[in-house]
Tab-separated table of C-alpha atoms in Angstrom:
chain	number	residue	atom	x	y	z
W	1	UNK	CA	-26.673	-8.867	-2.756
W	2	UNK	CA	-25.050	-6.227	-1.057
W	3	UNK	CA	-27.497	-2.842	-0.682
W	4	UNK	CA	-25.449	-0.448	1.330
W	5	UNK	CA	-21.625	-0.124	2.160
W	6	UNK	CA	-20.077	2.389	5.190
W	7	UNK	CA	-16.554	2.786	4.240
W	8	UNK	CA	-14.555	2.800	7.815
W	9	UNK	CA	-11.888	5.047	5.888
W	10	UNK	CA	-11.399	8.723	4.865
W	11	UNK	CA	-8.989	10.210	2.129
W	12	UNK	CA	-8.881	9.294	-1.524
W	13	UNK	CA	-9.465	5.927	-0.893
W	14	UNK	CA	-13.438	6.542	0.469
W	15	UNK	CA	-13.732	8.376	-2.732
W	16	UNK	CA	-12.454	5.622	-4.753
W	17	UNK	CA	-14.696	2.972	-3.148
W	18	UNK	CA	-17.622	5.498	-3.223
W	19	UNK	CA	-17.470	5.620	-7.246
W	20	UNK	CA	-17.450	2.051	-7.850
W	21	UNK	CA	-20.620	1.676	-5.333
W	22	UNK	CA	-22.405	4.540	-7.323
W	23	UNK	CA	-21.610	2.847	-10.828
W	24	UNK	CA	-22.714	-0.844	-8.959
W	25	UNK	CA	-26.062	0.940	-7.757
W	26	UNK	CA	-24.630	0.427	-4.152
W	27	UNK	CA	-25.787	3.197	-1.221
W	28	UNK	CA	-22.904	4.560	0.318
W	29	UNK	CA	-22.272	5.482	4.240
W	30	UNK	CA	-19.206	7.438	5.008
W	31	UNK	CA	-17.857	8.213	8.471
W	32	UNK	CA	-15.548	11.307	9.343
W	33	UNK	CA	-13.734	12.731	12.039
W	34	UNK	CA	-14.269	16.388	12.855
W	35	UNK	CA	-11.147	17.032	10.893
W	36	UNK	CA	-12.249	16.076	7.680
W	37	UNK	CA	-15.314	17.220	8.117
W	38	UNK	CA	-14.916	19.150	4.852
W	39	UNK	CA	-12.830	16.378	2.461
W	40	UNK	CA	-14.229	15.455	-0.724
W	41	UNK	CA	-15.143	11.689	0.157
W	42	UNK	CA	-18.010	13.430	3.490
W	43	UNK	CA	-20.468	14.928	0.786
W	44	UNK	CA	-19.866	12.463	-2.610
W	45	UNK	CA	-21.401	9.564	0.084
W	46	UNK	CA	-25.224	9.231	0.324
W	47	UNK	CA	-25.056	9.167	3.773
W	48	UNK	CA	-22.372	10.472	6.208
W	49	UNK	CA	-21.803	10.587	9.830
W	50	UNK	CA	-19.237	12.023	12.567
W	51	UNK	CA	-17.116	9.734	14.627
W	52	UNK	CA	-15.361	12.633	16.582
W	53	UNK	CA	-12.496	14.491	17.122
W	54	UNK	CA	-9.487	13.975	14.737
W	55	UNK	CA	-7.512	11.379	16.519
W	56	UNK	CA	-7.806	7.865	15.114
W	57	UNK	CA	-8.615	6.302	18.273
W	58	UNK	CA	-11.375	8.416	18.822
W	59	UNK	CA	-12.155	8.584	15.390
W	60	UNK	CA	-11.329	6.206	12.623
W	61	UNK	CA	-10.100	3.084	14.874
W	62	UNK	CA	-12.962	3.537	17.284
W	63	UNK	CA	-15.210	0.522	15.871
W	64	UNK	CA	-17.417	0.901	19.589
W	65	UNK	CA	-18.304	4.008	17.664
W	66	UNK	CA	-18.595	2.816	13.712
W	67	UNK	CA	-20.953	-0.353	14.311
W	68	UNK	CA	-23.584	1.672	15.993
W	69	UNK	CA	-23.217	3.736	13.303
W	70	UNK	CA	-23.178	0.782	10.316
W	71	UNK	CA	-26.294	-0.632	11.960
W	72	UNK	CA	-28.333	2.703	12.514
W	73	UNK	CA	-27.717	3.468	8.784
W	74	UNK	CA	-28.744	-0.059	7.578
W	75	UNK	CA	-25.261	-0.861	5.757
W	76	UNK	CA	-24.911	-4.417	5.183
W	77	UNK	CA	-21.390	-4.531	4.774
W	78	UNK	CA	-18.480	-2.452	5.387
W	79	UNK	CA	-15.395	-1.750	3.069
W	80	UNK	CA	-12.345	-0.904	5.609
W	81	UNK	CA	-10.115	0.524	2.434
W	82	UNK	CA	-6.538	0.789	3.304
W	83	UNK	CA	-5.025	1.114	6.823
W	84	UNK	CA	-6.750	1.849	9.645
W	85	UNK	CA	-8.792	-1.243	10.973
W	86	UNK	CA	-8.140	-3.304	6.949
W	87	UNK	CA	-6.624	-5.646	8.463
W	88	UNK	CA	-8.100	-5.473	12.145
W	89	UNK	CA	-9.243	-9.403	12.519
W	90	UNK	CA	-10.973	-8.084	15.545
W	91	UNK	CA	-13.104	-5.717	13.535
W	92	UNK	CA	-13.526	-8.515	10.599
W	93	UNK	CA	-15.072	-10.548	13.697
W	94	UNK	CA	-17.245	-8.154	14.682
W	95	UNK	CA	-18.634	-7.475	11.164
W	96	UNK	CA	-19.563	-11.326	11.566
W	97	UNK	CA	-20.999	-10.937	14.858
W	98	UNK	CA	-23.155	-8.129	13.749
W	99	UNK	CA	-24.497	-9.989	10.417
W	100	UNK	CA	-22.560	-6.986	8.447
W	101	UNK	CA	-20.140	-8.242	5.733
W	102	UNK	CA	-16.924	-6.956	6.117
W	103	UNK	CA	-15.198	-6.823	2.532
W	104	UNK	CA	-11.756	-8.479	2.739
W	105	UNK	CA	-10.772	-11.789	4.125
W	106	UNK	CA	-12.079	-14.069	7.256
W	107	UNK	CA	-10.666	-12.567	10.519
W	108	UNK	CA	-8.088	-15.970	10.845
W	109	UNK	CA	-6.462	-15.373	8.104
W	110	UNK	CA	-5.707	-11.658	8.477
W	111	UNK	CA	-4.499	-12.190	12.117
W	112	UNK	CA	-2.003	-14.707	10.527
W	113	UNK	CA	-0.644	-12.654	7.739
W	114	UNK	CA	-1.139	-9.357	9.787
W	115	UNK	CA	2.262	-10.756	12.136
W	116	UNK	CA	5.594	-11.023	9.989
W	117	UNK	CA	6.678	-13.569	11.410
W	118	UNK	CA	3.220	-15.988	11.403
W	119	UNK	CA	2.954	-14.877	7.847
W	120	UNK	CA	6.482	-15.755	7.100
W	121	UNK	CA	5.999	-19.549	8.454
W	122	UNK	CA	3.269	-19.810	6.833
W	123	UNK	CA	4.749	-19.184	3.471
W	124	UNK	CA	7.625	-21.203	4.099
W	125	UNK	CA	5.392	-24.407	4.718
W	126	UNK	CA	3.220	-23.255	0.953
W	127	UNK	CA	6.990	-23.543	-0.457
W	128	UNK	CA	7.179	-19.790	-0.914
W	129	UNK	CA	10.505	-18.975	-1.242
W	130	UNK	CA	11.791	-16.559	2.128
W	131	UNK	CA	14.595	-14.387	2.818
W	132	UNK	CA	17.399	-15.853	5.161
W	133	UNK	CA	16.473	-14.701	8.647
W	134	UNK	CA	15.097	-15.646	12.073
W	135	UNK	CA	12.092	-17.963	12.387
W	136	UNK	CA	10.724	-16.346	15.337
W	137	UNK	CA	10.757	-13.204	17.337
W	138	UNK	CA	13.987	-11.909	18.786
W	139	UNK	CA	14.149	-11.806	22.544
W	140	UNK	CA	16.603	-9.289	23.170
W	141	UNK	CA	19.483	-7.255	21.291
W	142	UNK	CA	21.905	-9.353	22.500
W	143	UNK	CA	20.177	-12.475	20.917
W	144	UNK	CA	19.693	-9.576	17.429
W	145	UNK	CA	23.491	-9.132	17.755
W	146	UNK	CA	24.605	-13.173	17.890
W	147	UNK	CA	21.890	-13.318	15.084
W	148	UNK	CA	22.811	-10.601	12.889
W	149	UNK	CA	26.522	-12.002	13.197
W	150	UNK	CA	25.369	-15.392	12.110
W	151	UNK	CA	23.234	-14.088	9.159
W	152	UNK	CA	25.999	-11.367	8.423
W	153	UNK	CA	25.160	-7.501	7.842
W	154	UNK	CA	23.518	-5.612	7.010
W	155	UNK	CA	20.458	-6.693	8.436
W	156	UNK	CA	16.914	-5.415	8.001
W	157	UNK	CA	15.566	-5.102	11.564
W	158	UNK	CA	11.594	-5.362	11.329
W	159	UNK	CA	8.403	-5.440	14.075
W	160	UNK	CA	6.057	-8.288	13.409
W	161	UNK	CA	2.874	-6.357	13.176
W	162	UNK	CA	1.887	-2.865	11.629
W	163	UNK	CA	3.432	-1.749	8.534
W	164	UNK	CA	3.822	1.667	6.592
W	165	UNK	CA	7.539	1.248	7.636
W	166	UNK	CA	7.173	1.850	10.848
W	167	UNK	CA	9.560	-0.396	13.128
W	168	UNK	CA	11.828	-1.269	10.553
W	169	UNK	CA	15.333	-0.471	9.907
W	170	UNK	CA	18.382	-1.420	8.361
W	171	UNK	CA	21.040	-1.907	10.547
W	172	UNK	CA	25.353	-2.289	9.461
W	173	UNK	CA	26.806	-2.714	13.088
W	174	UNK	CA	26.326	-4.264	16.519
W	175	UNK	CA	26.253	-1.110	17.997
W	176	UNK	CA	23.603	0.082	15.379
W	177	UNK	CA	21.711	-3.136	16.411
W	178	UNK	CA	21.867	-2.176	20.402
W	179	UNK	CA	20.172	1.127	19.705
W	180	UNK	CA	17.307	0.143	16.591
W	181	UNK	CA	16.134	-2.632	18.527
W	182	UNK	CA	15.033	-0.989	21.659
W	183	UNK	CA	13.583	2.063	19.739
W	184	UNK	CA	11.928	-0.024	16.669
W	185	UNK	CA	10.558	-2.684	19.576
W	186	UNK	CA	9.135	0.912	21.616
W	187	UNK	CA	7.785	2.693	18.477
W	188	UNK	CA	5.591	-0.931	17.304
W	189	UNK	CA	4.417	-1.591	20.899
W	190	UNK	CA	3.350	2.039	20.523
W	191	UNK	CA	1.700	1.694	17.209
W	192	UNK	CA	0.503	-1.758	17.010
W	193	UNK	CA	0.414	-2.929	21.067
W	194	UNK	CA	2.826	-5.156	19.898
W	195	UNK	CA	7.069	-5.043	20.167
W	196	UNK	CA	8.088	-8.358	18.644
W	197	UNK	CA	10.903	-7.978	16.357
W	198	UNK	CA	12.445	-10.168	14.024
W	199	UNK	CA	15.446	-9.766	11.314
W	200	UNK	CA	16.007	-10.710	7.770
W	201	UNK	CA	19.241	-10.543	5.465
W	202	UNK	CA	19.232	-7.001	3.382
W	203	UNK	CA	19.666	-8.191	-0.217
W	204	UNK	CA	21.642	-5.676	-1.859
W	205	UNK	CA	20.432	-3.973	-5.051
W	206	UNK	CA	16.577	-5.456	-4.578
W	207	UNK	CA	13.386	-4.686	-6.102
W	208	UNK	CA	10.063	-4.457	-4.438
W	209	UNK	CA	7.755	-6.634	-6.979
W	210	UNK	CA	4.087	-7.264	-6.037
W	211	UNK	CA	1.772	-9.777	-7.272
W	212	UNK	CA	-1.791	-8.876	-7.111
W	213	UNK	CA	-4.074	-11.497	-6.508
W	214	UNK	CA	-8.039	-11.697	-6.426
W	215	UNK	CA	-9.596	-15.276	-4.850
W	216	UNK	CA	-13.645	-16.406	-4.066
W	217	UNK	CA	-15.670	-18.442	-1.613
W	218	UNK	CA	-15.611	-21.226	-4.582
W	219	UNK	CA	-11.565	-22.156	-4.645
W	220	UNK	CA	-11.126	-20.343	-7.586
W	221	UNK	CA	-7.891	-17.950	-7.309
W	222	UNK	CA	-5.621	-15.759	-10.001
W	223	UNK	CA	-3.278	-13.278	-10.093
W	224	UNK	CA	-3.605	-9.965	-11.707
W	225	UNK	CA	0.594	-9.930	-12.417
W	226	UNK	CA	2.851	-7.702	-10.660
W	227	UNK	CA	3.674	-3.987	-9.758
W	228	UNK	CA	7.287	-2.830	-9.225
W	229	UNK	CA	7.058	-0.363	-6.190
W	230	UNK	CA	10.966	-0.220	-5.268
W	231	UNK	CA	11.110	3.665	-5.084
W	232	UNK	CA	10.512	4.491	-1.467
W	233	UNK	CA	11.306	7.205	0.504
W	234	UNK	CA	11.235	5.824	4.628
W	235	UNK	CA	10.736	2.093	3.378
W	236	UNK	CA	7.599	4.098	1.978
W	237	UNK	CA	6.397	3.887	-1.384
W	238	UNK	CA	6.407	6.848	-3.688
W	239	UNK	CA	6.309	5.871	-7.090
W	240	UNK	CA	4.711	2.582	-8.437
W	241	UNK	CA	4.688	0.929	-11.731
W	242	UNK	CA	2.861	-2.106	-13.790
W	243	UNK	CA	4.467	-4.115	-15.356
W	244	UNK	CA	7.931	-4.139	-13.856
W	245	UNK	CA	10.260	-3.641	-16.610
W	246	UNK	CA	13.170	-5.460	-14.860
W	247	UNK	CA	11.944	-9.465	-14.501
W	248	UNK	CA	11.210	-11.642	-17.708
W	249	UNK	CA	8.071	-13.342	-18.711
W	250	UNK	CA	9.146	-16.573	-17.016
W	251	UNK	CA	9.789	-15.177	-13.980
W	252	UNK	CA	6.676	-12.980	-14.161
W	253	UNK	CA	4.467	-16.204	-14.563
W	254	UNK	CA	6.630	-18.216	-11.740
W	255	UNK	CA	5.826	-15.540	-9.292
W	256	UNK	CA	2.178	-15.294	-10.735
W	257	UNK	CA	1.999	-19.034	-9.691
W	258	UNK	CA	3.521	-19.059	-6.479
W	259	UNK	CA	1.201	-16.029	-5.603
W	260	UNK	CA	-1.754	-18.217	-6.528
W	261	UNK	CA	-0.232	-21.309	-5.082
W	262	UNK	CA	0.020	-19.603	-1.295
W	263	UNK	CA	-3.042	-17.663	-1.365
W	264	UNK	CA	-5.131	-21.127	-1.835
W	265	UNK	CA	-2.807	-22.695	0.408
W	266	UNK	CA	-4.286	-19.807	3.245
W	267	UNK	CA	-7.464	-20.650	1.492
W	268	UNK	CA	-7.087	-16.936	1.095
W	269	UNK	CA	-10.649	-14.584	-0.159
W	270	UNK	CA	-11.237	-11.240	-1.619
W	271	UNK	CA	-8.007	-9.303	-3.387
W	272	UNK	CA	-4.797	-9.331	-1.294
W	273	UNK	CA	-1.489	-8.949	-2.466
W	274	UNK	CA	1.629	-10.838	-2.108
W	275	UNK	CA	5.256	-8.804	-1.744
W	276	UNK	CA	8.562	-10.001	-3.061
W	277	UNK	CA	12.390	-8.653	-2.625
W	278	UNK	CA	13.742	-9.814	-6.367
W	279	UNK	CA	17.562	-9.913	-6.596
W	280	UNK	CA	20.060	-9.138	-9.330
W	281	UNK	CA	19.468	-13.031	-10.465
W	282	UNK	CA	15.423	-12.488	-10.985
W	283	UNK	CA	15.158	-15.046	-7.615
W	284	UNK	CA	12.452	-14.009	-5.386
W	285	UNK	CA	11.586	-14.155	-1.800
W	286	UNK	CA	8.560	-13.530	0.168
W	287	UNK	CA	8.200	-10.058	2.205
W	288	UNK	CA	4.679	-9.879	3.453
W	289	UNK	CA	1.332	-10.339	2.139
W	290	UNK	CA	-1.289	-7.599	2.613
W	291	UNK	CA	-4.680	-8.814	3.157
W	292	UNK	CA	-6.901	-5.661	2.000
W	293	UNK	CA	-6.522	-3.411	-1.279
W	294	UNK	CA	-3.252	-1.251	-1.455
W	295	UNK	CA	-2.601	2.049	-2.460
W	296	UNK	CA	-1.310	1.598	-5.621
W	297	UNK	CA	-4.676	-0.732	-6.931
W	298	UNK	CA	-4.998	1.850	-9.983
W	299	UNK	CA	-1.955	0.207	-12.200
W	300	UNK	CA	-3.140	-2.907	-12.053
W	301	UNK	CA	-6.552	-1.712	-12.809
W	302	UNK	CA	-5.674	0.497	-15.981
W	303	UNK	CA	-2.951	-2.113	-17.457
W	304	UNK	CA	-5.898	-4.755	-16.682
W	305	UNK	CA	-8.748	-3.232	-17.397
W	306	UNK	CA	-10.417	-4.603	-13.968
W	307	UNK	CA	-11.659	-2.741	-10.905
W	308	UNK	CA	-10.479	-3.969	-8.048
W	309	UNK	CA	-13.069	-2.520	-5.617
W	310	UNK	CA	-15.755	-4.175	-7.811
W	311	UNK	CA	-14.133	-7.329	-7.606
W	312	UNK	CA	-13.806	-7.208	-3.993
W	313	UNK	CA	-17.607	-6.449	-3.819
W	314	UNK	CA	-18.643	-9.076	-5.849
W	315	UNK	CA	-16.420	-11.585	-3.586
W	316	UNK	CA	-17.754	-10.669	-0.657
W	317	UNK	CA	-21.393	-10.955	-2.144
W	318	UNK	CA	-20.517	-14.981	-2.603
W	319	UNK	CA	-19.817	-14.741	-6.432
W	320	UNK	CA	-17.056	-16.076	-8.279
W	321	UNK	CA	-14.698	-14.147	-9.861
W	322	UNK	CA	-16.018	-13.114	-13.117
W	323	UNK	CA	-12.829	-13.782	-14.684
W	324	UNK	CA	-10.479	-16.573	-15.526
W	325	UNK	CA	-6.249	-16.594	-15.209
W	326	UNK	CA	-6.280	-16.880	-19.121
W	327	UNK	CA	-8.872	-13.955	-19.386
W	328	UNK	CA	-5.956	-11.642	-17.976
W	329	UNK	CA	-3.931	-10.172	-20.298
W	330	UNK	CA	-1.593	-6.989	-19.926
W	331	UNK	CA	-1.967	-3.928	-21.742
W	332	UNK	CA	0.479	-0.711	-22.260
W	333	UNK	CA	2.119	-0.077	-18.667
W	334	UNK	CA	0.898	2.117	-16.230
W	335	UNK	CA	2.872	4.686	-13.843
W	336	UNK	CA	1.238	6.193	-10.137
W	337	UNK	CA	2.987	8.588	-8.130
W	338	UNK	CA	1.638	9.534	-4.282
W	339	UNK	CA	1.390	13.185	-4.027
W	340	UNK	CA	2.658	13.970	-0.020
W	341	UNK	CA	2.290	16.654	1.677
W	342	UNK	CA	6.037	17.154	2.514
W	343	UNK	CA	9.182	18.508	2.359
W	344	UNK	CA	10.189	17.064	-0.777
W	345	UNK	CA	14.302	17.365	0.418
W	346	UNK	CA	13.803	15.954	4.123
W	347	UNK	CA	10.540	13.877	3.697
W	348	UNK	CA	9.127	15.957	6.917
W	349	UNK	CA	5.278	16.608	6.773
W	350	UNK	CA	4.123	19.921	5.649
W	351	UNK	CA	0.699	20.271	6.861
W	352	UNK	CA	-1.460	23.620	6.268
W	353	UNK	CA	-3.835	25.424	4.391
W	354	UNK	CA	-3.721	24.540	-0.013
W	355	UNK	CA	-4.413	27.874	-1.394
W	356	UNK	CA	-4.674	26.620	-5.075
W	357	UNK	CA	-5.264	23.027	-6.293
W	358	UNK	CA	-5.456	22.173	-9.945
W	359	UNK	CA	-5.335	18.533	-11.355
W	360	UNK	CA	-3.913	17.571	-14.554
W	361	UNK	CA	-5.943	16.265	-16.995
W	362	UNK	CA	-6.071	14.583	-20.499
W	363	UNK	CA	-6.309	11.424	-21.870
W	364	UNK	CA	-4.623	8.461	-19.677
W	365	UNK	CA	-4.727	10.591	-17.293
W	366	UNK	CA	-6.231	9.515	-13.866
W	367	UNK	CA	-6.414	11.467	-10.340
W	368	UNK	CA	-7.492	10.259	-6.979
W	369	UNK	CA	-7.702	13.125	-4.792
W	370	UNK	CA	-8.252	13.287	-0.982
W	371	UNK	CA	-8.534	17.040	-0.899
W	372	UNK	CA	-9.163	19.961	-2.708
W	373	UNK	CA	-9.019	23.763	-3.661
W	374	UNK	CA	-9.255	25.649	-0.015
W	375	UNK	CA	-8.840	22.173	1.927
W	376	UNK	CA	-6.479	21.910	5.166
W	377	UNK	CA	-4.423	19.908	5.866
W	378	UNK	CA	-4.052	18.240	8.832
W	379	UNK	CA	-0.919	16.480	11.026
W	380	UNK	CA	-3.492	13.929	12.071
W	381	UNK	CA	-3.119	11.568	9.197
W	382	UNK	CA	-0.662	10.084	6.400
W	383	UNK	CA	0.368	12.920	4.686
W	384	UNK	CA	-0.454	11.260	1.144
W	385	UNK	CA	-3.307	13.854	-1.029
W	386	UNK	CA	-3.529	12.147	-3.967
W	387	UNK	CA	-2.426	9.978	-6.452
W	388	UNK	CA	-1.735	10.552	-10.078
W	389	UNK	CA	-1.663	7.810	-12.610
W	390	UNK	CA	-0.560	7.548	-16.142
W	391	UNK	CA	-0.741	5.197	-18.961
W	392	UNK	CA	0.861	4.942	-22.199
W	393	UNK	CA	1.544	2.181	-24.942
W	394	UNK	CA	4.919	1.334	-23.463
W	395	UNK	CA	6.979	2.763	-20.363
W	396	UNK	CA	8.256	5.170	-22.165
W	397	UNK	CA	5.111	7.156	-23.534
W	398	UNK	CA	4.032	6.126	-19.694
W	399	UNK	CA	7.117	8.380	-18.385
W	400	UNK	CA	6.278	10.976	-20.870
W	401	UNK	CA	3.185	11.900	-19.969
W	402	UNK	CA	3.782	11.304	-16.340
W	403	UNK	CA	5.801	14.088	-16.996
W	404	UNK	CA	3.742	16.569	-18.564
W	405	UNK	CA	0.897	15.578	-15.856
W	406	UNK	CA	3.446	16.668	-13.258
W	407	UNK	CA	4.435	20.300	-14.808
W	408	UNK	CA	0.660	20.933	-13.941
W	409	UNK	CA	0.267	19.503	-11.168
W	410	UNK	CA	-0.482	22.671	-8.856
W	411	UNK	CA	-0.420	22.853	-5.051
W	412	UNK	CA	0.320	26.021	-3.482
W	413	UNK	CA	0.532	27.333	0.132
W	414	UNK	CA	2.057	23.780	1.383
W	415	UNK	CA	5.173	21.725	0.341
W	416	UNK	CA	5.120	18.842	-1.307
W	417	UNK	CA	6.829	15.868	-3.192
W	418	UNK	CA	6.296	17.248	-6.503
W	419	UNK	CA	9.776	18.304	-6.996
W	420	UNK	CA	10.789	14.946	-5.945
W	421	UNK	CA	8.802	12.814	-7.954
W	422	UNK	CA	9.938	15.439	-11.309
W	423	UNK	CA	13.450	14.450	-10.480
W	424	UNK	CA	12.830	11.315	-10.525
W	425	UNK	CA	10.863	10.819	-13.595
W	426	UNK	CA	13.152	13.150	-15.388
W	427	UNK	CA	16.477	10.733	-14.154
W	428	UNK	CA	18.227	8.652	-16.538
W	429	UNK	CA	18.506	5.411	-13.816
W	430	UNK	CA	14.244	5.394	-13.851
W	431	UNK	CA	14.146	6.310	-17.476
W	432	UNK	CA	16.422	2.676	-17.895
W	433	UNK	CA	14.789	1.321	-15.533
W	434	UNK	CA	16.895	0.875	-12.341
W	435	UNK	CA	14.734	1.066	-10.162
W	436	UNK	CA	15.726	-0.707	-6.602
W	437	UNK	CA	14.802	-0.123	-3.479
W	438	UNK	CA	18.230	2.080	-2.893
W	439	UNK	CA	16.919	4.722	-5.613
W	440	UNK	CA	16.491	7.440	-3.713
W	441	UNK	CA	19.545	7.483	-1.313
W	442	UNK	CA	21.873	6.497	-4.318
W	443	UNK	CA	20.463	8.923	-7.040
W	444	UNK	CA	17.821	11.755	-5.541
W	445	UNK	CA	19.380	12.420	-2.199
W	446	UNK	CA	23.095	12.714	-3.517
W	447	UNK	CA	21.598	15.206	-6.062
W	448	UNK	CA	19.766	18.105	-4.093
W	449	UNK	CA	22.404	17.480	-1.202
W	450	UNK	CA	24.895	18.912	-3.800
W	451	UNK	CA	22.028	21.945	-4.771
């Protein structure tokens, strides 16, 4: 049994984590940088602790600082959340070393599927479909250019490790290819201490399509079906969605089972999630598999009726998963948007003080909030503040109210995405449906560019 849980995360997500622990009877140990001294997540934690100023690497990814801290407060296990050190097999190994569970997957597994291009060989030998592209890192951009000529443009230029976007590009021209590589191969040896690059075919008109998946210590592993998250702003998701209303039950199910298939083929534990570009044809190929929970957990959870966090808990305790693949069933469809504090025309950040904050509330209605009413915010982090979910019967009560919930939706005395994310849920393309990874440079920017 697990007793007590430090979450090595800040933000909405602590909070999350924090709730299911209280409703489990699980202490809670929460670490914060002098930043957020004052968020939400510090005082809702039975216990909580300063790491130090507000960088990350003296705050947040210092773990020489956070397992003093996990063994002082007598945590047995740690929940990384999202980002940060999630998928850190370094950290996972220290948990070990230190007799402290870390919840997520062993530390060989995450180092594999934490590089692109591991993670992409890997697949390939479970018979997971792939998108046509190198099979190793790229030396140079004069090997990227004889590549990208082979493979034909445009090309999606990506860095093997990290994620959040960051060292990825698409690129349409050799010269293009000359300038992205050295930057994108600078900006992930800055990020991630690590510069390979690699390159994949851009499939035209694509979808984003997830399969969640949840697996134990006992072999047992299912998927939790799929979330659509093609509307991204920065190869950044800003609005996600479960089920996807583009792919049909057969194809919904194949992907389901080639989820399941690869993550036992890893011999893959705790939830983790599988990402697939889907064509205009429904065929699907493998994009990268995170190993920790993601951001957009709550669809699943509400068209499911699972929690995610819980399940990871119990996993990590040695359990099997309380459910079976036929206990799964989907109902109504469920719609989150990330709140950012931004510009909502150039996608800038737009840190500062909130002056008023008000959440919308109601029935099928759900909030996860990282700040609140007087709260500042700071250019130290992701700029995300929340997340508002929705669920209705069928997409389109789903839409509905995810309307209403955004007319109050108040932030005032920073910008943010709001105005964005009402455009889009008020557009005719998302209200059929069409929603592909070009959404927002085909319909949203086109639209206040003309403003």
């Amino acid at each position: 049994m697990i007793n007590k849980i430090l979450i090595a995360n800040r933000g909405e997500i602590a909070a999350r984590v924090i709730r299911t622990c209280k409703k489990l009877g699980i202490e809670t140990v929460a670490v914060y940088s002098e930043a957020d001294q004052k968020a939400p997540f510090v005082s809702m934690a039975d216990e909580s602790f300063l790491l130090g100023p507000p960088r990350v690497q003296e705050s947040y990814l210092d773990t020489e600082k956070i397992m003093p801290i996990a063994k002082k407060s007598g945590a047995d296990a740690i929940h990384p959340g999202y980002g940060f050190l999630s998928e850190n097999g370094s950290f996972a190994e220290m948990c070990e070393q230190a007799g402290i569970r870390f919840i997520g997957p062993s530390a060989d597994v995450m180092e594999k599927m934490g590089s692109k291009i591991a993670a992409r060989e890997a697949m390939e030998k479970a018979g997971v479909p792939v998108v046509p592209g190198t099979d190793g890192a790229v030396a140079s951009s004069d090997e990227a250019i004889e590549i990208a000529r082979d493979i034909g443009y445009p090309i999606m230029l990506k860095a093997s490790a990290g994620g959040g976007g960051i060292g990825m590009q698409v690129v349409n021209t050799d010269q293009e290819l000359i300038k992205a590589f050295e930057s994108n191969s600078k900006r992930a040896r800055t990020f991630f201490g690590d510069g390979a690059m690699f390159m994949e075919k851009k499939l035209d008109h694509a979808r984003h399509i997830e399969i969640q998946l949840l697996a134990d210590s006992h072999g047992n592993a299912i998927h939790l079906f799929e979330r659509e998250c093609s509307i991204q702003r920065r190869n950044q998701k800003v609005v996600e969605e479960a089920p996807s209303s583009f792919i049909s039950d057969e194809t919904r199910q194949r992907m389901g089972e080639t989820a399941v298939k690869a993550a036992k083929a890893l011999g893959y534990v705790s939830a983790g999630t599988i990402e697939f570009l889907v064509d205009e044809q429904e065929n699907f190929y493998f994009l990268e598999m995170n190993t920790r929970i993601q951001v957009e957990h709550p669809v699943t959870e509400e068209i499911t009726g699972l929690d995610i966090v819980e399940e990871q808990i119990r996993i990590a305790e040695g359990k099997e998963l309380s459910i079976r693949q036929s206990d799964v069933k989907i109902d109504g469809h469920a719609i989150e948007v990330r709140i950012y504090a931004e510009d909502p025309e150039t996608f800038f950040p737009s840190p500062g003080h909130i002056s008023a904050f008000e959440l919308p509330d109601g029935e099928h209605i759900r909030n996860e909030a990282a700040v609140t009413d007087g709260y500042d915010v700071t250019p130290y982090y992701d700029p995300m503040i929340g997340k508002l979910i929705v669920k209705g019967a069928d997409r389109s009560e789903a839409i509905s109210l995810l309307k209403e919930a955004l007319l109050t939706y108040k932030v005032e005395g920073i910008k943010t995405n709001i105005p964005m994310l009402k455009t889009v849920a008020d557009h005719e393309q998302f209200k059929n449906g069409n929603t592909t990874t070009a959404f927002v440079e085909t319909y949203y920017l086109p639209m206040i560019q003309t403003n």
